Short mmCIF file of C-alpha atoms in Angstrom, two decimals:
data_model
loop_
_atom_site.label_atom_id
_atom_site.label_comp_id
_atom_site.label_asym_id
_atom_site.label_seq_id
_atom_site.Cartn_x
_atom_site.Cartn_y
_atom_site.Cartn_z
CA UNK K 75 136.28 92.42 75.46
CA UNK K 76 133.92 93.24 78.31
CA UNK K 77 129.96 93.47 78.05
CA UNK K 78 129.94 96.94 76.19
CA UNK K 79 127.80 98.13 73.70
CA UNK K 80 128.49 101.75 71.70
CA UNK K 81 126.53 103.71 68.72
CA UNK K 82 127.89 104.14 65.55
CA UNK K 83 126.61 107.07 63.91
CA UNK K 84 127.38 108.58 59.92
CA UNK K 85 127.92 112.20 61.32
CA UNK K 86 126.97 114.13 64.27
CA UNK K 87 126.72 118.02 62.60
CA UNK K 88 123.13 118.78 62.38
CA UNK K 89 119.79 118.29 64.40
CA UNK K 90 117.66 115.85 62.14
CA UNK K 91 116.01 113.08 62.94
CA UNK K 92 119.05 110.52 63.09
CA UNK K 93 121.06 112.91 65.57
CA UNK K 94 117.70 112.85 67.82
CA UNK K 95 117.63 108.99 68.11
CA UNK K 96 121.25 108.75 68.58
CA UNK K 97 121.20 111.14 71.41
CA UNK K 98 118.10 109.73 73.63
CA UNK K 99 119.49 105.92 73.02
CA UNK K 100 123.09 106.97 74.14
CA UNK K 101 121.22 108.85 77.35
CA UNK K 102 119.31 105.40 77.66
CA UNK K 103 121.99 102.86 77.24
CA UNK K 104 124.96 105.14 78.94
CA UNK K 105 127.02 104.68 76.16
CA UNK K 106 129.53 106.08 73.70
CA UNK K 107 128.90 107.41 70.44
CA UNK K 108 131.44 106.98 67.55
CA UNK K 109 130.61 109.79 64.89
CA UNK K 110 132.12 110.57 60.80
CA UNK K 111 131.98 114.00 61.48
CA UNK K 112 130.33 116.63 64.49
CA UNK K 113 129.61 120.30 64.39
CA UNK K 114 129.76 120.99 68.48
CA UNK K 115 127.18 123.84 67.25
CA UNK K 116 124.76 121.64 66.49
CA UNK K 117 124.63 120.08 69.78
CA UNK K 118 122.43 120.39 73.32
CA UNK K 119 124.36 122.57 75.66
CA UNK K 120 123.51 120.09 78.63
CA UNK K 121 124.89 116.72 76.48
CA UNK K 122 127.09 114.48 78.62
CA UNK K 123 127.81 111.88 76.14
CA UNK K 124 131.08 110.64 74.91
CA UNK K 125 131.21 111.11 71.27
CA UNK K 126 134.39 110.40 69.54
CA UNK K 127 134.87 111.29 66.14
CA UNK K 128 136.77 108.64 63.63
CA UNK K 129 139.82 110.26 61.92
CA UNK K 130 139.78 111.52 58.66
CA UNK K 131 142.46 111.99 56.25
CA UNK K 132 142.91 115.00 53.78
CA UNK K 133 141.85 112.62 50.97
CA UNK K 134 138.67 111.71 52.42
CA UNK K 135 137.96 115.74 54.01
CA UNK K 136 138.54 117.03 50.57
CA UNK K 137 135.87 114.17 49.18
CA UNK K 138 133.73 115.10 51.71
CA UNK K 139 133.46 118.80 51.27
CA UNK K 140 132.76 118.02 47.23
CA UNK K 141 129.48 115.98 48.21
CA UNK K 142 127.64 113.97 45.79
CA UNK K 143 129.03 110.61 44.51
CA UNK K 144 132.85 111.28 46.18
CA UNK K 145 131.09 112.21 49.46
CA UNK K 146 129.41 108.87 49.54
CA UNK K 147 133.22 106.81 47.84
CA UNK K 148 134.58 108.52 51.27
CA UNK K 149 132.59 107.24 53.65
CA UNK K 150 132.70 103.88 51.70
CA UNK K 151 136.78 104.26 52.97
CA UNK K 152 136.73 105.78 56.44
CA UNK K 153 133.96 103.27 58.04
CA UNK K 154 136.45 100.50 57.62
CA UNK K 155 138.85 102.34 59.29
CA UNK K 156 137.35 102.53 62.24
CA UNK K 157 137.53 99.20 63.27
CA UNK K 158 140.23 99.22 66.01
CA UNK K 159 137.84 101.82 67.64
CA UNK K 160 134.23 99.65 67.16
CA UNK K 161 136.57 96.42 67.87
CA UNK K 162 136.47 96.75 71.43
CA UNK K 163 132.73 96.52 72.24
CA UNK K 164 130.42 93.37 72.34
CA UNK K 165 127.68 95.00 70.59
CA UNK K 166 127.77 98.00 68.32
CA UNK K 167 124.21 99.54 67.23
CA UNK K 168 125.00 101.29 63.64
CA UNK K 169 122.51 104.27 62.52
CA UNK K 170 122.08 105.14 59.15
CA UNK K 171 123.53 103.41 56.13
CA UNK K 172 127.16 104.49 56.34
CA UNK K 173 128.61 102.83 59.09
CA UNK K 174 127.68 99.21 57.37
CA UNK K 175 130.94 99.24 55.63
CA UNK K 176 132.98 98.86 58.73
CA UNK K 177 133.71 95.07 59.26
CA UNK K 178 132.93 93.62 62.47
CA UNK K 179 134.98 90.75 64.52
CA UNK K 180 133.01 87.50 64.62
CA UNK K 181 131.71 87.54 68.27
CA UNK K 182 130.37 90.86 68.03
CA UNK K 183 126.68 91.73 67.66
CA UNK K 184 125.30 94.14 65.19
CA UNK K 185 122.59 96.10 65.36
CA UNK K 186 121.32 98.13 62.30
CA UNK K 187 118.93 101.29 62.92
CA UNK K 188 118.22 102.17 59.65
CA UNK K 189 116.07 105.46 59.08
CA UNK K 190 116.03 104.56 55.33
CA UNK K 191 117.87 102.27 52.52
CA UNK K 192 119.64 105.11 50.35
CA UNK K 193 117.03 107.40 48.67
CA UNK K 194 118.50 108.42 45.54
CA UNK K 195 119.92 104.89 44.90
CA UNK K 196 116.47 103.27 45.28
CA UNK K 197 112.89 104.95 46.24
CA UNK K 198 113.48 108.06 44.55
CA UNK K 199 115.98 107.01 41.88
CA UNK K 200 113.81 107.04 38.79
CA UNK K 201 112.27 110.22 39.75
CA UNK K 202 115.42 112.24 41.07
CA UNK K 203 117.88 110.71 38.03
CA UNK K 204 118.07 112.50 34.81
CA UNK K 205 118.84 109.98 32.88
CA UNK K 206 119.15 111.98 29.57
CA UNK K 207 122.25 113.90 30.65
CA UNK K 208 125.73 112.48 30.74
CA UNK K 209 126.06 113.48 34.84
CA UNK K 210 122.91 111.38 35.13
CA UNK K 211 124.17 108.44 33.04
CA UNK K 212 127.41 108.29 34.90
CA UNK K 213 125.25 108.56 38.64
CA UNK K 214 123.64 105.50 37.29
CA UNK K 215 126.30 103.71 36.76
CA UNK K 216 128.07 104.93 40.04
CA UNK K 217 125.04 103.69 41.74
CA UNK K 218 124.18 100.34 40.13
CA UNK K 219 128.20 99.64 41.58
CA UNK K 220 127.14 100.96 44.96
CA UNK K 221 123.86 98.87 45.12
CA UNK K 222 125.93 95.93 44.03
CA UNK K 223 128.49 96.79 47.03
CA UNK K 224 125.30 97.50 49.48
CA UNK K 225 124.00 94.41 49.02
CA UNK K 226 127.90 92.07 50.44
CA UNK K 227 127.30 94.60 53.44
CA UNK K 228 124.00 94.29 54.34
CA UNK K 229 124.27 90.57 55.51
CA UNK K 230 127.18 91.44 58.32
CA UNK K 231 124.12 92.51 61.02
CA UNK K 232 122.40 90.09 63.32
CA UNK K 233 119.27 92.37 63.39
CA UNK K 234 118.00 94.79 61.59
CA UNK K 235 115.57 97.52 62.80
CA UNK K 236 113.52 100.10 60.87
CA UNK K 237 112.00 103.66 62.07
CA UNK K 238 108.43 102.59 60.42
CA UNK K 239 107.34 99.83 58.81
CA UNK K 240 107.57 101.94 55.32
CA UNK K 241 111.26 101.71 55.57
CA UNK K 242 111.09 98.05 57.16
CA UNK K 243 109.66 97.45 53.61
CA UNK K 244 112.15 99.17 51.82
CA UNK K 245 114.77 96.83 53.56
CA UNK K 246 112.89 93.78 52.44
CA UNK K 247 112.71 94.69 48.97
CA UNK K 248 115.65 96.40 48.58
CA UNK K 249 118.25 94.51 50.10
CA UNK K 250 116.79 91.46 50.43
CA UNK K 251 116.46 90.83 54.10
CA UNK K 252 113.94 88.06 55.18
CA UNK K 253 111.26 90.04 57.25
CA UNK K 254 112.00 87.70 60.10
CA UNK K 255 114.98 89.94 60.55
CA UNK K 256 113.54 93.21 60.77
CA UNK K 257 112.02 94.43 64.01
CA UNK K 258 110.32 97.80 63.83
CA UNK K 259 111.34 100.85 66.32
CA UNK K 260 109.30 104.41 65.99
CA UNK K 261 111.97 107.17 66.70
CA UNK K 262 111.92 108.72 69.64
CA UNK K 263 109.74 111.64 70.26
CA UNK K 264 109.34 113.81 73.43
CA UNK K 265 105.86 114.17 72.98
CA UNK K 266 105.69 115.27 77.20
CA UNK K 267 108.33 118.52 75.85
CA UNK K 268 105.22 119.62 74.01
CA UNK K 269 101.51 121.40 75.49
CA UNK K 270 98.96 123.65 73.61
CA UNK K 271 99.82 125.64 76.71
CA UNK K 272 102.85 126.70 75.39
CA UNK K 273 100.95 129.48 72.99
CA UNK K 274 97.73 130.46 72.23
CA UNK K 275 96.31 129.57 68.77
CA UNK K 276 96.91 131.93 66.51
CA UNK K 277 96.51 132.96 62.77
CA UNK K 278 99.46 131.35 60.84
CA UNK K 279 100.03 127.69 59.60
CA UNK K 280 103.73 126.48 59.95
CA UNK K 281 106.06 124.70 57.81
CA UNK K 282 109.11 123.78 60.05
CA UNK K 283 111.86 121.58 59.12
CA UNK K 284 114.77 121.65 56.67
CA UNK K 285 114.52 123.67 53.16
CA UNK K 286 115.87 120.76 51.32
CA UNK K 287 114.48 119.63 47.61
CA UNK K 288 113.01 116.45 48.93
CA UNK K 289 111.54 118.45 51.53
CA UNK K 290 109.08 120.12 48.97
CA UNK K 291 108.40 122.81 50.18
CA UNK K 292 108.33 125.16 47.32
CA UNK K 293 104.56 123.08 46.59
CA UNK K 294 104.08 124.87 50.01
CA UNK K 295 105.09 128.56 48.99
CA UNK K 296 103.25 128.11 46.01
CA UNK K 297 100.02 126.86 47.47
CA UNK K 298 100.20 130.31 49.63
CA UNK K 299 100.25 132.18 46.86
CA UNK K 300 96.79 131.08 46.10
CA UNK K 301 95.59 131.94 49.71
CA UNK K 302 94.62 134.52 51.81
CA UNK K 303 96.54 132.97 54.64
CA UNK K 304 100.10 133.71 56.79
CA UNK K 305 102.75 131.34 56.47
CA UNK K 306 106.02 131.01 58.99
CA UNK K 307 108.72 129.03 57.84
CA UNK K 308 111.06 128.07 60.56
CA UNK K 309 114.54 125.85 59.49
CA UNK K 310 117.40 126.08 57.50
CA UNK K 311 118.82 124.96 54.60
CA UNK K 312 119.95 125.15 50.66
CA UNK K 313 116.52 126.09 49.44
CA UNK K 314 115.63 128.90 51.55
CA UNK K 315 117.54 131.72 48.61
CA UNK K 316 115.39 129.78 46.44
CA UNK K 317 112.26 130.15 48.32
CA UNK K 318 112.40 133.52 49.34
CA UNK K 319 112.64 134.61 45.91
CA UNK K 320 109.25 133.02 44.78
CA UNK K 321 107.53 133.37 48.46
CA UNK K 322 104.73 136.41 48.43
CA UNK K 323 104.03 138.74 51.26
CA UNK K 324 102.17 136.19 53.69
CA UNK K 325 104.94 134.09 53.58
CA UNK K 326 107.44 134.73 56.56
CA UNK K 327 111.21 132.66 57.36
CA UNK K 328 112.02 132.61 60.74
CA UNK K 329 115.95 130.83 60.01
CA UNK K 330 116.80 128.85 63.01
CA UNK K 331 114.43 128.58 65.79
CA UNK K 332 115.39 127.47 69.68
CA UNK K 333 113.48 124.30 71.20
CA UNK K 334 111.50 126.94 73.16
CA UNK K 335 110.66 128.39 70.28
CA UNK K 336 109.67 125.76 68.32
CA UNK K 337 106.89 124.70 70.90
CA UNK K 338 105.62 128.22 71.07
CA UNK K 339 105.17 128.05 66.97
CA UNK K 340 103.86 124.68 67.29
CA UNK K 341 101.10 126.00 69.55
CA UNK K 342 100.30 129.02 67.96
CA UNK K 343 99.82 127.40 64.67
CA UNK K 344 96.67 127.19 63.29
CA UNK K 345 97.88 123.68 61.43
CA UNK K 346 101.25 122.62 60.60
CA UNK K 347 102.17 121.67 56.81
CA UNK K 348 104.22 118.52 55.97
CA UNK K 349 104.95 117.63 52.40
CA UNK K 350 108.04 115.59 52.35
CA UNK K 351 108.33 113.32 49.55
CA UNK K 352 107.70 109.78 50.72
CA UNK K 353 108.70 110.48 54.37
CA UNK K 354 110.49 107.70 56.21
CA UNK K 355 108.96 108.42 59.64
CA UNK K 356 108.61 112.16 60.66
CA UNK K 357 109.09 113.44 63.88
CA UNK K 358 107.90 117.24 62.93
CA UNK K 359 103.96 115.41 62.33
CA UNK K 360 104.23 114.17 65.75
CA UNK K 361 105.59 117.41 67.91
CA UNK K 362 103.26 119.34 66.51
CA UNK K 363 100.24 117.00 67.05
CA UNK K 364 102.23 116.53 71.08
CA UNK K 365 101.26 120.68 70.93
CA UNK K 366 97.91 119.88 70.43
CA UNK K 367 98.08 121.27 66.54
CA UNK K 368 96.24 119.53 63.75
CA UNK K 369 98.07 117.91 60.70
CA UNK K 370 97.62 119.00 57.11
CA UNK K 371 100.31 116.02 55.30
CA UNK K 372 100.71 115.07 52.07
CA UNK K 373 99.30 111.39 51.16
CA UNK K 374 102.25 110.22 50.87
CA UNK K 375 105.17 108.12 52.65
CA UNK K 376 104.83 107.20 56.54
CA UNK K 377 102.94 110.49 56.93
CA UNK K 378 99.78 108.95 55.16
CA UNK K 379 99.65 106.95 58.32
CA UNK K 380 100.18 109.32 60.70
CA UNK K 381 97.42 111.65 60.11
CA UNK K 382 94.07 110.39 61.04
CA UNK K 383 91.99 112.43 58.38
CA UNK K 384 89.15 114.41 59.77
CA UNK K 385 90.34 113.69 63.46
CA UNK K 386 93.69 115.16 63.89
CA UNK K 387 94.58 116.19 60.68
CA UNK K 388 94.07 116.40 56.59
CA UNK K 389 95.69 114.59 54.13
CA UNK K 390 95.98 115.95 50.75
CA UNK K 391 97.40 114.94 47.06
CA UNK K 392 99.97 116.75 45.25
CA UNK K 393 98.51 120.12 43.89
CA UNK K 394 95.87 119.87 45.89
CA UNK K 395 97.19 122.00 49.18
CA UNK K 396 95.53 125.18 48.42
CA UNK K 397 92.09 123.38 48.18
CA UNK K 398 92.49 121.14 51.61
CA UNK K 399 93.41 124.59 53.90
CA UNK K 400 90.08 126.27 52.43
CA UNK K 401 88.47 122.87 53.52
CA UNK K 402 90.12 123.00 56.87
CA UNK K 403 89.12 126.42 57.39
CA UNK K 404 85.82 125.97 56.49
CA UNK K 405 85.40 122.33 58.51
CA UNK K 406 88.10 122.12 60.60
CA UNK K 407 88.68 118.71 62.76
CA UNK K 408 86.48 116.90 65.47
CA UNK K 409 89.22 116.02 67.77
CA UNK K 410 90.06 118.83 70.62
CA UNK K 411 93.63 119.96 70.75
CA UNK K 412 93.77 117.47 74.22
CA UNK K 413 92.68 114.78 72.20
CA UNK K 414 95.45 115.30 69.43
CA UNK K 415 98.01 115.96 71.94
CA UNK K 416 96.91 112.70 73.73
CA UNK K 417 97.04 110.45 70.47
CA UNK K 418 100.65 111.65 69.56
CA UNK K 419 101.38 110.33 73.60
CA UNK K 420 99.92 107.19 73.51
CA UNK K 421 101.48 105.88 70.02
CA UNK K 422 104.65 108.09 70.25
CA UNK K 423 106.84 108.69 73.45
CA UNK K 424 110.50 108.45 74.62
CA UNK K 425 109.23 105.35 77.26
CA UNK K 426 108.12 103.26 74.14
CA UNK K 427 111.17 103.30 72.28
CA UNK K 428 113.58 102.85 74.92
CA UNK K 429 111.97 99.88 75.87
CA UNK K 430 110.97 98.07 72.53
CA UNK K 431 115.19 98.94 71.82
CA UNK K 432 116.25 97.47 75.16
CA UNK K 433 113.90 94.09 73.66
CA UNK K 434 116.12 94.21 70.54
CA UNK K 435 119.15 94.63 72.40
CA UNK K 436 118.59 92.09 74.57
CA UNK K 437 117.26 89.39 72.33
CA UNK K 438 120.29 90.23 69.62
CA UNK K 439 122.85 89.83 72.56
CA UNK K 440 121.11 86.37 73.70
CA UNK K 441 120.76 84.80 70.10
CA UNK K 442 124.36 85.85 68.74
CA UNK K 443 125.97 84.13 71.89
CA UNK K 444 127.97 81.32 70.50
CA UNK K 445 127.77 78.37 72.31
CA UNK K 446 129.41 74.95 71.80
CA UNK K 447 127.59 72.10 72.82
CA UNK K 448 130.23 68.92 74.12
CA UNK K 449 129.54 66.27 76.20
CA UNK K 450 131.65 65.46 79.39
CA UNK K 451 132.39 61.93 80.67
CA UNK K 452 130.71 60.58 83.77
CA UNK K 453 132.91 59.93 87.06
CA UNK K 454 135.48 56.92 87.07
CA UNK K 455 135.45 57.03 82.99
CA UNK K 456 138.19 55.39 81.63
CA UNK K 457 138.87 55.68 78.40
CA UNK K 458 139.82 52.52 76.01
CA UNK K 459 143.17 51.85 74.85
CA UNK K 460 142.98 51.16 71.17
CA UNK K 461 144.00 47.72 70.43
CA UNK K 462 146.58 48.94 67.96
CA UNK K 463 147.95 51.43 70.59
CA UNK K 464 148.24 47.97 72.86
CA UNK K 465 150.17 45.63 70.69
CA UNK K 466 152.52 48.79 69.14
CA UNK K 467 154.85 48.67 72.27
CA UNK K 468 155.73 44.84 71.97
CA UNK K 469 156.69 44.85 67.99
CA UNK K 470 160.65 45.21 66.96
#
């Protein structure tokens, strides 16, 4: 092998959070990018990386496309077969959970990004898991195996680093990783793409992100209801049919929005609303804070952190949304849109994460080199004939 290092990534086919760090690191590190799946769609028109994407067979496609549990026994069968690909680099940086069940070759180092342990197997399970119906009683059983499984695979990486110290916890507890292990990375976040030039304020709060159940945002829709306020809803996703149906008048999807767009609705927004259950980081916080727009997040997950109440932001409690926008329209917040756009700078940029990763990276590299330690003879050694050895050629 030569010094190489390459990203492997569970798929490539959307634009969340995981896609986002893959792309800036491979831009960083100049390197390539081995993918499950990618949707060409779904990515920049000005990317120069090298992805490749590992084959798939029928078997595993047709797993794939059912989701749920066989989604998640196909990955569990393609990752391993992608070791003559991952072989052939010193150092392989895995994101997400997925690509842990490839086996690596002895003197390579591995570096875990992990944006979360499994959700459904382990912060959310009691919640999510119906445990009453016989689907639900099977899932548990499926995923007591899997945790069981997850735990032989989480010992094959040298480091291990978390997007937030939430999930850096969620390692230690849940996999049992000493903490001396874990190093903690923020995401990146182009906080410079972001100005509350971009728009003038207007009269709207925003919800913008993916309409996914864990996503909450129907607590958003319905908080609306109550008010005498315009929401925009910009993203995609399997909840938007859903969510049209209960939304009222003020409430208005935009679908798919371009990056230009998104800073001109991060701007104009009055406030932007994040309610994600238990968040594992949270880029959307952070843009919109880069455009100089205050916070209103739910107290809960890494987004508790992330909004300074008062300041930059609110913070509210479940069923409690309707009552915190009254409050911020009544109080508002003491810091200046420069202000908020400045804090989201200094604690979140692109510059900070690619150099806290290049640390990891080069401390991994350093401390998996094997060495062996032997001691050479001085000059004009000679080294002594065993008596035995001495007397053996004289005997009949």
């Amino acid at each position: 092998m030569t010094d190489t290092i390459a990203i492997a990534h569970k798929d490539y086919d959307c634009r969340g959070g995981g896609e986002v760090f893959c792309r800036r690191l491979a831009e960083y590190l100049d390197c390539p990018m081995f993918v499950g799946r990618r949707n060409l769609t779904n990515e920049p028109d000005n990317s120069a990386i090298d992805i490749t994407e590992i084959p798939l067979s029928r078997p595993e496609q047709w797993m794939i496309d059912r989701g749920g549990l066989t989604r998640t026994a196909a990955y569990m069968l393609r990752w391993p077969a992608a070791a003559d690909q991952l072989s052939q680099f010193d150092t392989i940086i895995t994101s997400g959970n997925e690509p842990l069940w490839w086996v690596p070759d002895d003197d390579q180092t591995v570096i875990a990004y992990t944006h979360s342990t499994p959700r459904y197997m382990y912060d959310l399970f009691n919640e999510k898991t119906d445990f009453q119906s016989l689907t639900g009683r099977l899932a548990t059983v499926f995923y007591n195996a899997q945790r069981v499984l997850y735990e032989t695979n989480v010992n094959r990486p040298d480091v291990w680093v978390a997007n937030s110290e939430l999930v850096a916890r969620r390692i230690e507890r849940y996999w049992n990783i000493d903490e001396s292990q874990i190093e903690v990375v923020h995401p990146p976040v182009d906080t410079h793409e972001f100005s509350p030039e971009a728009a003038e304020t207007d009269d709207y709060y925003l919800y913008l992100g993916r309409l996914a159940g864990a996503k909450c945002v129907d607590q958003v829709v319905a908080a609306f209801d109550e008010l005498d306020a315009e929401l925009v809803i910009a993203g995609t996703g399997s909840e938007r049919e859903r969510l049209e149906a209960m939304a009222g008048e003020s409430v208005r999807f935009t679908g798919f929005v371009s990056e230009e767009r998104k800073r001109e609705l991060y701007a104009g927004a009055r406030a932007l609303i994040f309610p994600a259950q238990n968040e594992d980081f949270g880029m959307v916080p952070i843009e919109a804070m880069a455009a100089g727009t205050p916070v209103l997040g739910v107290r809960d997950g890494f987004t508790r952190f992330q909004v300074q109440p008062g300041e930059c932001g609110l913070l509210w409690e479940r069923g409690e949304l309707a009552e915190t926008v009254r409050a911020f329209e009544r109080d508002g917040v003491t810091w200046s849109e420069t202000e908020i756009a400045t804090y989201a700078a200094t604690n979140w940029s692109i510059g900070r994460f690619e150099s806290e990763m290049q640390a990891v990276i080069d401390e991994a590299t350093e401390t998996t080199a094997v060495e062996v330690d032997l001691e050479t003879p001085a000059r004009g050694f000679e080294c002594p004939i065993p008596q035995s050895a001495a007397t053996d050629g004289g005997t009949e």
